[in-house]
Short mmCIF file of N, CA and C in Angstrom, two decimals:
data_model
loop_
_atom_site.label_atom_id
_atom_site.label_comp_id
_atom_site.label_asym_id
_atom_site.label_seq_id
_atom_site.Cartn_x
_atom_site.Cartn_y
_atom_site.Cartn_z
N MET E 1 98.75 164.59 145.44
CA MET E 1 97.88 165.17 144.45
C MET E 1 98.44 164.95 143.04
N ARG E 2 99.75 165.10 142.93
CA ARG E 2 100.40 164.92 141.65
C ARG E 2 100.23 163.47 141.14
N ARG E 3 100.35 162.51 142.04
CA ARG E 3 100.19 161.10 141.68
C ARG E 3 98.78 160.83 141.15
N ILE E 4 97.81 161.35 141.82
CA ILE E 4 96.42 161.13 141.41
C ILE E 4 96.18 161.72 140.02
N ALA E 5 96.74 162.90 139.75
CA ALA E 5 96.59 163.54 138.44
C ALA E 5 97.24 162.68 137.36
N CYS E 6 98.43 162.15 137.63
CA CYS E 6 99.13 161.29 136.66
C CYS E 6 98.34 160.01 136.39
N ILE E 7 97.81 159.40 137.43
CA ILE E 7 97.03 158.17 137.27
C ILE E 7 95.77 158.46 136.47
N ALA E 8 95.11 159.59 136.72
CA ALA E 8 93.90 159.95 135.99
C ALA E 8 94.19 160.17 134.52
N ILE E 9 95.30 160.86 134.22
CA ILE E 9 95.67 161.11 132.83
C ILE E 9 95.99 159.79 132.12
N LEU E 10 96.73 158.93 132.78
CA LEU E 10 97.04 157.62 132.19
C LEU E 10 95.78 156.80 131.95
N ALA E 11 94.85 156.84 132.88
CA ALA E 11 93.60 156.11 132.72
C ALA E 11 92.81 156.63 131.53
N LEU E 12 92.76 157.96 131.37
CA LEU E 12 92.07 158.55 130.22
C LEU E 12 92.73 158.15 128.90
N LEU E 13 94.06 158.20 128.87
CA LEU E 13 94.77 157.81 127.66
C LEU E 13 94.52 156.33 127.33
N PHE E 14 94.55 155.50 128.34
CA PHE E 14 94.34 154.07 128.13
C PHE E 14 92.94 153.79 127.58
N THR E 15 91.92 154.39 128.16
CA THR E 15 90.55 154.16 127.68
C THR E 15 90.35 154.75 126.30
N ASN E 16 91.00 155.87 126.01
CA ASN E 16 90.88 156.48 124.68
C ASN E 16 91.50 155.57 123.63
N CYS E 17 92.67 155.01 123.93
CA CYS E 17 93.32 154.09 122.99
C CYS E 17 92.45 152.86 122.77
N LYS E 18 91.86 152.35 123.81
CA LYS E 18 91.02 151.17 123.71
C LYS E 18 89.79 151.45 122.86
N GLU E 19 89.18 152.65 122.99
CA GLU E 19 88.02 153.01 122.18
C GLU E 19 88.40 153.10 120.71
N ASN E 20 89.56 153.68 120.41
CA ASN E 20 90.00 153.80 119.02
C ASN E 20 90.20 152.43 118.39
N ASN E 21 90.77 151.48 119.14
CA ASN E 21 90.98 150.14 118.61
C ASN E 21 89.66 149.44 118.33
N SER E 22 88.68 149.59 119.22
CA SER E 22 87.41 148.91 118.99
C SER E 22 86.67 149.52 117.81
N GLU E 23 86.82 150.83 117.58
CA GLU E 23 86.20 151.47 116.42
C GLU E 23 86.81 150.91 115.13
N LYS E 24 88.13 150.76 115.12
CA LYS E 24 88.80 150.22 113.94
C LYS E 24 88.34 148.79 113.66
N GLU E 25 88.14 148.02 114.72
CA GLU E 25 87.71 146.64 114.55
C GLU E 25 86.33 146.56 113.93
N THR E 26 85.41 147.45 114.35
CA THR E 26 84.06 147.40 113.79
C THR E 26 84.03 147.92 112.37
N LYS E 27 84.95 148.81 112.01
CA LYS E 27 84.98 149.36 110.66
C LYS E 27 85.65 148.42 109.67
N ALA E 28 86.45 147.50 110.17
CA ALA E 28 87.19 146.61 109.28
C ALA E 28 86.23 145.73 108.49
N VAL E 29 86.51 145.58 107.22
CA VAL E 29 85.71 144.73 106.36
C VAL E 29 86.25 143.33 106.47
N LYS E 30 85.39 142.42 106.88
CA LYS E 30 85.83 141.04 107.04
C LYS E 30 85.58 140.30 105.74
N GLU E 31 86.65 139.94 105.09
CA GLU E 31 86.59 139.28 103.80
C GLU E 31 87.36 137.98 103.89
N PRO E 32 86.79 136.87 103.45
CA PRO E 32 87.53 135.61 103.56
C PRO E 32 88.79 135.64 102.70
N VAL E 33 89.84 135.18 103.29
CA VAL E 33 91.12 135.11 102.59
C VAL E 33 91.19 133.79 101.86
N LYS E 34 91.57 133.83 100.60
CA LYS E 34 91.68 132.60 99.83
C LYS E 34 92.99 131.91 100.18
N THR E 35 92.85 130.71 100.71
CA THR E 35 94.03 129.92 101.03
C THR E 35 94.33 129.00 99.87
N ASN E 36 95.44 128.33 99.95
CA ASN E 36 95.81 127.40 98.88
C ASN E 36 94.77 126.31 98.70
N SER E 37 94.19 125.81 99.82
CA SER E 37 93.20 124.75 99.70
C SER E 37 91.93 125.27 99.04
N THR E 38 91.56 126.54 99.31
CA THR E 38 90.38 127.12 98.67
C THR E 38 90.61 127.26 97.18
N VAL E 39 91.77 127.77 96.81
CA VAL E 39 92.10 127.93 95.40
C VAL E 39 92.15 126.57 94.73
N LYS E 40 92.74 125.58 95.43
CA LYS E 40 92.84 124.23 94.89
C LYS E 40 91.45 123.63 94.67
N LYS E 41 90.52 123.85 95.63
CA LYS E 41 89.17 123.32 95.49
C LYS E 41 88.46 123.96 94.31
N GLU E 42 88.61 125.30 94.15
CA GLU E 42 87.97 125.97 93.02
C GLU E 42 88.49 125.43 91.71
N THR E 43 89.80 125.22 91.63
CA THR E 43 90.39 124.67 90.42
C THR E 43 89.89 123.25 90.19
N GLN E 44 89.80 122.47 91.27
CA GLN E 44 89.35 121.09 91.17
C GLN E 44 87.89 121.03 90.73
N GLU E 45 87.06 121.95 91.26
CA GLU E 45 85.65 121.95 90.89
C GLU E 45 85.47 122.22 89.41
N LYS E 46 86.33 123.03 88.81
CA LYS E 46 86.23 123.32 87.39
C LYS E 46 86.58 122.09 86.57
N LYS E 47 87.48 121.25 87.09
CA LYS E 47 87.90 120.05 86.37
C LYS E 47 86.99 118.87 86.65
N GLU E 48 86.17 118.94 87.72
CA GLU E 48 85.29 117.85 88.12
C GLU E 48 83.84 118.23 87.93
N ASP E 49 83.08 117.29 87.42
CA ASP E 49 81.63 117.44 87.33
C ASP E 49 81.04 116.24 88.06
N CYS E 50 80.54 116.46 89.28
CA CYS E 50 80.10 115.35 90.13
C CYS E 50 78.61 115.39 90.39
N LYS E 51 78.06 114.20 90.62
CA LYS E 51 76.66 114.10 91.03
C LYS E 51 76.51 112.90 91.95
N ASP E 52 75.59 113.04 92.92
CA ASP E 52 75.30 111.95 93.85
C ASP E 52 74.31 110.98 93.21
N ILE E 53 74.51 109.70 93.45
CA ILE E 53 73.68 108.64 92.88
C ILE E 53 73.08 107.81 94.01
N GLU E 54 71.80 107.56 93.94
CA GLU E 54 71.15 106.66 94.90
C GLU E 54 71.08 105.27 94.28
N VAL E 55 71.55 104.28 95.03
CA VAL E 55 71.49 102.90 94.58
C VAL E 55 70.78 102.09 95.65
N GLU E 56 70.28 100.92 95.28
CA GLU E 56 69.58 100.07 96.23
C GLU E 56 70.54 99.67 97.35
N MET E 57 70.11 99.89 98.59
CA MET E 57 70.88 99.54 99.78
C MET E 57 72.22 100.28 99.83
N GLY E 58 72.27 101.52 99.34
CA GLY E 58 73.53 102.24 99.41
C GLY E 58 73.46 103.61 98.77
N SER E 59 74.62 104.18 98.55
CA SER E 59 74.72 105.49 97.92
C SER E 59 75.99 105.54 97.09
N GLY E 60 76.07 106.56 96.25
CA GLY E 60 77.25 106.66 95.42
C GLY E 60 77.46 108.06 94.89
N ARG E 61 78.59 108.24 94.26
CA ARG E 61 78.95 109.52 93.67
C ARG E 61 79.73 109.25 92.40
N GLU E 62 79.33 109.94 91.33
CA GLU E 62 80.03 109.81 90.06
C GLU E 62 80.59 111.16 89.67
N CYS E 63 81.83 111.16 89.19
CA CYS E 63 82.48 112.40 88.77
C CYS E 63 83.12 112.19 87.41
N ILE E 64 83.04 113.21 86.58
CA ILE E 64 83.75 113.23 85.31
C ILE E 64 84.90 114.21 85.48
N LEU E 65 86.13 113.72 85.29
CA LEU E 65 87.32 114.54 85.48
C LEU E 65 88.00 114.78 84.15
N LYS E 66 88.41 116.02 83.94
CA LYS E 66 89.08 116.39 82.69
C LYS E 66 90.54 116.71 82.98
N GLY E 67 91.38 116.48 82.00
CA GLY E 67 92.79 116.86 82.09
C GLY E 67 93.60 116.04 83.07
N THR E 68 93.30 114.77 83.19
CA THR E 68 94.05 113.91 84.10
C THR E 68 94.10 112.50 83.53
N ASP E 69 94.72 111.58 84.26
CA ASP E 69 94.78 110.19 83.81
C ASP E 69 94.40 109.26 84.96
N LEU E 70 94.27 107.98 84.66
CA LEU E 70 93.84 106.99 85.65
C LEU E 70 94.76 106.97 86.87
N ALA E 71 96.06 106.97 86.64
CA ALA E 71 97.03 106.88 87.74
C ALA E 71 96.91 108.09 88.68
N GLN E 72 96.73 109.27 88.12
CA GLN E 72 96.64 110.48 88.94
C GLN E 72 95.35 110.48 89.76
N VAL E 73 94.24 110.07 89.17
CA VAL E 73 92.97 110.00 89.89
C VAL E 73 93.07 108.99 91.02
N TYR E 74 93.69 107.85 90.75
CA TYR E 74 93.91 106.82 91.78
C TYR E 74 94.73 107.38 92.94
N GLN E 75 95.82 108.08 92.63
CA GLN E 75 96.66 108.68 93.67
C GLN E 75 95.89 109.72 94.48
N ASN E 76 95.04 110.51 93.83
CA ASN E 76 94.24 111.52 94.52
C ASN E 76 93.26 110.87 95.50
N ILE E 77 92.70 109.73 95.12
CA ILE E 77 91.78 109.02 96.02
C ILE E 77 92.51 108.63 97.30
N ILE E 78 93.74 108.15 97.16
CA ILE E 78 94.53 107.75 98.32
C ILE E 78 94.94 108.97 99.15
N GLN E 79 95.51 109.98 98.50
CA GLN E 79 96.01 111.16 99.20
C GLN E 79 94.90 111.95 99.89
N ASN E 80 93.75 112.10 99.22
CA ASN E 80 92.65 112.89 99.77
C ASN E 80 91.70 112.07 100.63
N LYS E 81 92.01 110.77 100.78
CA LYS E 81 91.20 109.86 101.59
C LYS E 81 89.72 109.96 101.20
N GLU E 82 89.47 109.82 99.91
CA GLU E 82 88.11 109.93 99.38
C GLU E 82 87.24 108.75 99.80
N VAL E 83 87.86 107.64 100.15
CA VAL E 83 87.12 106.50 100.71
C VAL E 83 87.81 106.10 102.01
N GLU E 84 86.99 105.58 102.94
CA GLU E 84 87.58 105.12 104.19
C GLU E 84 88.53 103.97 103.91
N GLU E 85 89.55 103.89 104.69
CA GLU E 85 90.54 102.82 104.61
C GLU E 85 91.31 102.82 103.29
N SER E 86 91.38 103.98 102.60
CA SER E 86 92.15 104.02 101.36
C SER E 86 93.65 103.85 101.62
N ALA E 87 94.04 103.92 102.88
CA ALA E 87 95.43 103.69 103.24
C ALA E 87 95.85 102.25 102.92
N TYR E 88 94.87 101.35 102.80
CA TYR E 88 95.17 99.95 102.49
C TYR E 88 95.21 99.69 100.98
N PHE E 89 95.00 100.71 100.16
CA PHE E 89 95.14 100.56 98.71
C PHE E 89 96.62 100.32 98.39
N LEU E 90 96.87 99.63 97.30
CA LEU E 90 98.24 99.50 96.81
C LEU E 90 98.72 100.88 96.40
N SER E 91 100.02 101.14 96.54
CA SER E 91 100.55 102.47 96.25
C SER E 91 100.41 102.85 94.77
N THR E 92 100.42 101.86 93.89
CA THR E 92 100.20 102.11 92.47
C THR E 92 99.19 101.10 91.93
N ILE E 93 98.61 101.41 90.82
CA ILE E 93 97.63 100.51 90.20
C ILE E 93 98.37 99.26 89.72
N PRO E 94 97.88 98.08 90.11
CA PRO E 94 98.56 96.86 89.64
C PRO E 94 98.34 96.66 88.14
N ASN E 95 99.23 95.91 87.51
CA ASN E 95 99.14 95.66 86.07
C ASN E 95 98.09 94.60 85.74
N GLU E 96 97.78 93.75 86.71
CA GLU E 96 96.80 92.69 86.48
C GLU E 96 95.88 92.59 87.69
N SER E 97 94.76 91.91 87.52
CA SER E 97 93.79 91.75 88.60
C SER E 97 94.42 91.00 89.76
N LYS E 98 94.11 91.44 90.99
CA LYS E 98 94.64 90.77 92.16
C LYS E 98 93.80 91.12 93.37
N SER E 99 93.97 90.34 94.43
CA SER E 99 93.26 90.55 95.68
C SER E 99 94.29 90.70 96.80
N VAL E 100 94.06 91.68 97.69
CA VAL E 100 94.95 91.91 98.81
C VAL E 100 94.15 91.71 100.10
N SER E 101 94.59 90.77 100.91
CA SER E 101 93.94 90.50 102.19
C SER E 101 94.38 91.55 103.21
N VAL E 102 93.40 92.13 103.95
CA VAL E 102 93.71 93.19 104.91
C VAL E 102 93.39 92.74 106.33
N ASN E 103 92.14 92.39 106.59
CA ASN E 103 91.65 91.96 107.91
C ASN E 103 91.98 92.95 109.02
N LYS E 104 91.72 94.24 108.80
CA LYS E 104 91.91 95.29 109.80
C LYS E 104 90.76 96.28 109.71
N ASN E 105 90.34 96.81 110.86
CA ASN E 105 89.29 97.84 110.93
C ASN E 105 88.01 97.42 110.20
N GLY E 106 87.69 96.15 110.20
CA GLY E 106 86.48 95.66 109.55
C GLY E 106 86.63 95.42 108.06
N LEU E 107 87.77 95.81 107.48
CA LEU E 107 88.04 95.61 106.05
C LEU E 107 88.66 94.24 105.86
N ILE E 108 87.97 93.40 105.09
CA ILE E 108 88.45 92.03 104.87
C ILE E 108 89.51 92.00 103.78
N SER E 109 89.16 92.58 102.61
CA SER E 109 90.11 92.53 101.50
C SER E 109 89.84 93.68 100.52
N VAL E 110 90.85 93.94 99.70
CA VAL E 110 90.74 94.91 98.61
C VAL E 110 91.03 94.14 97.33
N ASP E 111 90.03 94.11 96.44
CA ASP E 111 90.16 93.37 95.19
C ASP E 111 90.29 94.34 94.02
N TYR E 112 91.25 94.08 93.15
CA TYR E 112 91.47 94.90 91.96
C TYR E 112 91.10 94.09 90.73
N LYS E 113 90.24 94.65 89.89
CA LYS E 113 89.91 94.03 88.61
C LYS E 113 90.35 95.02 87.53
N ILE E 114 91.37 94.64 86.79
CA ILE E 114 91.99 95.53 85.81
C ILE E 114 91.62 95.08 84.40
N SER E 115 91.13 96.01 83.61
CA SER E 115 90.89 95.76 82.19
C SER E 115 91.34 97.00 81.42
N LYS E 116 91.25 96.93 80.11
CA LYS E 116 91.71 98.05 79.31
C LYS E 116 90.88 99.29 79.61
N ASP E 117 91.53 100.37 80.01
CA ASP E 117 90.91 101.66 80.31
C ASP E 117 89.87 101.61 81.43
N LYS E 118 89.92 100.60 82.29
CA LYS E 118 88.98 100.52 83.41
C LYS E 118 89.61 99.79 84.59
N ILE E 119 89.38 100.36 85.78
CA ILE E 119 89.88 99.75 87.01
C ILE E 119 88.71 99.68 87.98
N LEU E 120 88.49 98.50 88.56
CA LEU E 120 87.46 98.32 89.57
C LEU E 120 88.15 97.88 90.86
N VAL E 121 87.99 98.68 91.92
CA VAL E 121 88.56 98.36 93.23
C VAL E 121 87.38 98.09 94.15
N SER E 122 87.31 96.85 94.67
CA SER E 122 86.24 96.46 95.59
C SER E 122 86.82 96.31 96.98
N MET E 123 86.23 97.04 97.91
CA MET E 123 86.67 96.96 99.31
C MET E 123 85.60 96.16 100.05
N ASN E 124 85.94 94.94 100.45
CA ASN E 124 84.99 94.04 101.10
C ASN E 124 85.08 94.20 102.61
N TYR E 125 83.98 94.67 103.21
CA TYR E 125 83.89 94.87 104.65
C TYR E 125 83.04 93.78 105.27
N GLU E 126 83.14 93.66 106.58
CA GLU E 126 82.29 92.72 107.30
C GLU E 126 80.82 93.12 107.17
N GLY E 127 80.54 94.42 107.00
CA GLY E 127 79.16 94.89 106.93
C GLY E 127 78.79 95.52 105.61
N GLY E 128 79.52 95.28 104.56
CA GLY E 128 79.15 95.87 103.29
C GLY E 128 80.29 95.87 102.29
N LEU E 129 80.12 96.71 101.27
CA LEU E 129 81.05 96.74 100.15
C LEU E 129 81.18 98.18 99.67
N THR E 130 82.39 98.59 99.34
CA THR E 130 82.62 99.88 98.69
C THR E 130 83.33 99.60 97.38
N GLU E 131 82.78 100.15 96.30
CA GLU E 131 83.38 99.96 94.98
C GLU E 131 83.85 101.29 94.42
N VAL E 132 85.08 101.28 93.94
CA VAL E 132 85.65 102.45 93.28
C VAL E 132 85.94 102.03 91.84
N THR E 133 85.32 102.74 90.90
CA THR E 133 85.53 102.43 89.49
C THR E 133 86.14 103.65 88.81
N LEU E 134 87.23 103.43 88.10
CA LEU E 134 87.88 104.47 87.31
C LEU E 134 87.86 104.01 85.85
N GLU E 135 87.29 104.83 85.00
CA GLU E 135 87.14 104.44 83.60
C GLU E 135 87.55 105.59 82.69
N LYS E 136 88.44 105.28 81.75
CA LYS E 136 88.87 106.29 80.78
C LYS E 136 87.88 106.29 79.62
N ILE E 137 87.27 107.45 79.38
CA ILE E 137 86.32 107.62 78.28
C ILE E 137 86.81 108.80 77.46
N LYS E 138 87.34 108.51 76.30
CA LYS E 138 87.96 109.51 75.42
C LYS E 138 89.03 110.28 76.18
N ASP E 139 88.86 111.58 76.39
CA ASP E 139 89.87 112.38 77.08
C ASP E 139 89.47 112.73 78.52
N THR E 140 88.52 111.97 79.08
CA THR E 140 88.08 112.20 80.46
C THR E 140 88.18 110.91 81.27
N ILE E 141 88.08 111.06 82.59
CA ILE E 141 88.07 109.92 83.50
C ILE E 141 86.75 109.97 84.26
N LYS E 142 86.04 108.85 84.27
CA LYS E 142 84.81 108.75 85.06
C LYS E 142 85.17 108.02 86.34
N LYS E 143 84.98 108.73 87.48
CA LYS E 143 85.28 108.16 88.79
C LYS E 143 83.95 107.90 89.49
N SER E 144 83.71 106.65 89.87
CA SER E 144 82.49 106.28 90.58
C SER E 144 82.85 105.63 91.89
N ILE E 145 82.21 106.09 92.96
CA ILE E 145 82.41 105.50 94.28
C ILE E 145 81.05 105.13 94.83
N TYR E 146 80.84 103.84 95.08
CA TYR E 146 79.55 103.34 95.58
C TYR E 146 79.77 102.65 96.92
N HIS E 147 78.86 102.91 97.85
CA HIS E 147 78.89 102.27 99.16
C HIS E 147 77.61 101.44 99.28
N TYR E 148 77.77 100.14 99.52
CA TYR E 148 76.63 99.22 99.65
C TYR E 148 76.60 98.64 101.05
N ALA E 149 75.40 98.59 101.63
CA ALA E 149 75.23 97.92 102.92
C ALA E 149 75.04 96.43 102.66
N ASP E 150 75.38 95.64 103.65
CA ASP E 150 75.27 94.19 103.50
C ASP E 150 73.83 93.73 103.61
#
């Protein structure tokens, strides 16, 4: 008899504890926690003004970036993988125009056309072309990424 009473009391305590926990869970206010990437995106959005562009046989995106330079924008494209196969980009912007043969994953070559305050990177694919243009305009950088079908 004593055992049954102990088991019953333990069962009541266990169910009571479980009910209290579920009540706390429903009362809790679920608020998204800002992570570093969220904060970084909000900061980036303030520095970037982007719009999507429709082009014949393709699509594109143009962004105006403030408070940065050509080299930093170029590095961000590589680090954030803003274009497919950006791993095949040169680690730094070349000083003069050049072409780099790749022949991997459908990417034939990456061509760099360098002029004063403007960089054009053309990624030649078997089925199309992706162009990345970085242009310094006064104290801003205009970043354009266009994808063209063949």
